[in-house]
Amino acid sequence: MSAATTQFPTATILAYPRIGRQRQLKRALEAYWAGRSSETELLEAASKLRQENLARLVELGLDASDASLADAPSFYDQVLDATVLLGAIPPRFAGRQGLDLYFALARGDEKVGPEEMTKWFDTNYHYLVPEIGPDTPLRFADDAVTRKFVQARQWGYVTRPVLVGPLTYLALAKADPATPDFDPLTRLDEAVAAYEQALASLHEAGAPWVQLDEPALTSDNLSHPRAELAKLAVGVYERLAKATNRPQILVTTPYGDASQAVGALAKTGVEAIHVDTLRGSLPKDADLSGVTLVVGAVDGRYIWRADLAALRQTLTAAQALGATKVAVATSNSLQHVPHDTALETWDDPTLNENLHAWLAFADQKVQEVVTLARGLDEGWEAIDGEVAEATRVLEQRAAAPGVVRPEVRSRTAALTDADRAREPYLEREAAQAQRLHLPPLPTTTIGSFPQTTEIRKARAANARGELSDADYQERMREEIAAVIKLQEELGLDVLVHGEAERNDMVQYFAELLDGFAATRNGWVQSYGSRCTRPSILWGDVSRPAAMTVGWSSYAQSLTDKPVKGMLTGPVTIIAWSFPRNDLPLGEIADQIGLALRDEVSDLEAAGIGAIQVDEPALRELLPLDAERHADYLDWSVGSFRLATSCVRPDTQIHTHLCYSEFGQIIDAIKGLDADVTSIEAARSKMEVVPELAEAGFDHGIGPGVWDIHAPRVPSQEELAQLIGLAADAVPVSRLWVNPDCGLKTRGYAETKASLENLVAATRQVRAERELNN
Ligand code: GLN
Ligand code: ZN
């Protein structure tokens, strides 16, 4: 390492949102994919956005020249960027280069399917899962990170490049499908060698610091437990630290608790270590002499203004641990929060005033970090004013109307186990067979049909006041009628109304429930160019009026086939909103569960025979710390059952889960006690079905046969084969046929073609197996 070392800055963040205040990256990507812009235009748009973001961070108080500016630009995903850096390209992508290769890995192309996508730790961000076998190349194959450093320096910024660390990279990888039992972590030495070269390249370009993100060190939910990863980390960082040709290294451990690993990491020779003190804690009994402790104090997950008095205490405690220096940062990358509260206004003037005081989005969080750093550098008196103001706002929030509502609190307090139990499954199964008259291998979809431009335009016009509510409702009814007609023509068995009226499966409910506030510009990247706008759950939740009954009963009035009512479950509403931080999640879930229970009862009373309560986020919120699993599964399952246990045995409860790795939550899936569970399965070629069966799951199951995340139409043969695989693994009487997920992001042409094939494939399997109707 060079003699000229720059001290670690006192104020920093782990990364800034990269989608852009106006979602510029989304627009640039989608224009490029649609062939409306060239590669050069895409590169220019991305570099302009990056330059704006860096300028903004400096405006907010971070230093331009001391490596404060964590820089993690990406066209799609940071894990995919690491795959490209390492040249770890699965063989099926051979022959592609540059952006064609990059986007083929992310989205597939005409010839190949993409890499699998899965959720990043306990967030709603999706990363592309590396596929590593014994022969997958692992070398320093792409110096984009160095080129970006050089480019930023030309603009006048000394950035701190951010990379997914080698341990986390391999811990998140899956085995190359050709060698399914291979453990990617056995390639760790080669990955570290590649990182050594990447670090050398950055050093030669003059980078004083590099940030290696190792969130795997906070998780028990990966293929290897946290304690084992911590041991491997020591070897990795001893080796990286030993290299002489490298920048100084910051290792980060966001999203959870790595405090057990910190002591050993501090001895490896790396210069700085970050801990997340919101989901984890400060290291105990660790000798930190010689390292900078970067305290992840400002919450990078949620959007509440910080309790500066409490964070000042955390930082004071950190100062007593004997580190060479204490710096302050966010708990994790700010990619999980929107850009700026200044972009929001709420119609209700009191709410508007309150939320502006109560909230901190990315830009406000950077300012909180800068304030706390001033306290560290200049003494705490220097920020007495800011601390007092933060405390005053917290007190005002706790007492504000709507935050605590006695009628909601007394309802949850009165709940008993009986409120969460239905009749035995076999009794329900018989009653539902009598009522619904479904063929073997019933076909259905997950709920949404394509959200066409016309639908979005109508909604936007309605929001602007250019289309009256009555006209908007009429437009949505026409859409529902068309979707019902299409499903009848296609020959599907259990229909859906298509969710045209929903802007989003969580926001729609958040807008109709008390206790939530939607945002206008609060976009957060979910994957690639896809962004979501989480609602803010700020108060006690209740349902002022029925939310979906009108739409569902209208749809049911158009057909003799059953139409599923469609609701979003409590855990998913919490996971895809920004929940309040002043009430346990379990209690919030029960408040939502009760509101949904009222809706379920109303749907049943309106004659709806099947009701789906989606819980695609059930696994997402699973705590990273294994010791907290049981408590989580208890309240999450409990809230689903609270929402769904009020119905008669002949009303069929469906649920939908959006991932295929459910190992740790299999008991929870069973515990939901839904009559039918649809689950993602296409990309993993149905491997979930035998796994579920072996785990003793014996209710109705609908493994997805069509991977709706990829823009391609699966053939009848391919679908029949997948249905056949599933039918070999579970009793056909309990097997359903459906896509992996909702169709809102697909177009109509591919939707029709794919569903036609899905129905034809189902009929083929029914005939081949002589399943009588
Ligand atoms: N019912 C929702 C839909 O079809 C489910 C979406 C999801 O699982 N994310 O759109
Ligand atoms: Zn889904």
Tab-separated table of C-alpha atoms and ligand atoms in Angstrom, residues 445-449 499 502 505 566-568 572 576 612 614-616 656-658 740-744, ligand 1:
chain	number	residue	atom	x	y	z
A	445	THR	CA	-53.591	-16.925	-13.114
A	446	ILE	CA	-52.079	-15.028	-10.226
A	447	GLY	CA	-54.291	-11.982	-10.470
A	448	SER	CA	-53.106	-9.137	-12.636
A	449	PHE	CA	-53.465	-8.889	-16.393
A	499	GLU	CA	-56.451	-5.811	-11.163
A	502	ARG	CA	-54.698	-1.128	-9.034
A	505	MET	CA	-50.781	-4.318	-5.180
A	566	MET	CA	-57.776	-10.659	-4.749
A	567	LEU	CA	-56.157	-9.110	-1.687
A	568	THR	CA	-52.645	-8.377	-0.517
A	572	THR	CA	-46.525	-8.009	2.057
A	576	TRP	CA	-43.541	-3.140	0.501
A	612	GLN	CA	-56.579	-15.073	-2.790
A	614	ASP	CA	-51.057	-12.700	-1.709
A	615	GLU	CA	-48.017	-13.001	0.524
A	616	PRO	CA	-45.141	-12.782	-1.951
A	656	HIS	CA	-49.391	-16.680	-3.678
A	657	LEU	CA	-45.675	-16.665	-2.886
A	658	CYS	CA	-43.128	-15.319	-5.319
A	740	ASP	CA	-45.190	-17.857	-11.764
A	741	CYS	CA	-46.663	-14.488	-10.932
A	742	GLY	CA	-49.038	-11.719	-12.024
A	743	LEU	CA	-49.049	-10.516	-15.617
A	744	LYS	CA	-49.139	-6.767	-15.104
B	1	GLN	N1	-51.959	-10.726	-7.436
B	1	GLN	C1	-50.747	-10.051	-7.757
B	1	GLN	C2	-50.622	-9.935	-9.263
B	1	GLN	O1	-50.993	-10.821	-9.942
B	1	GLN	C3	-49.556	-10.785	-7.223
B	1	GLN	C4	-48.278	-10.104	-7.603
B	1	GLN	C5	-47.058	-10.577	-6.875
B	1	GLN	O2	-46.957	-11.680	-6.452
B	1	GLN	N2	-46.077	-9.761	-6.760
B	1	GLN	O3	-50.146	-8.972	-9.785
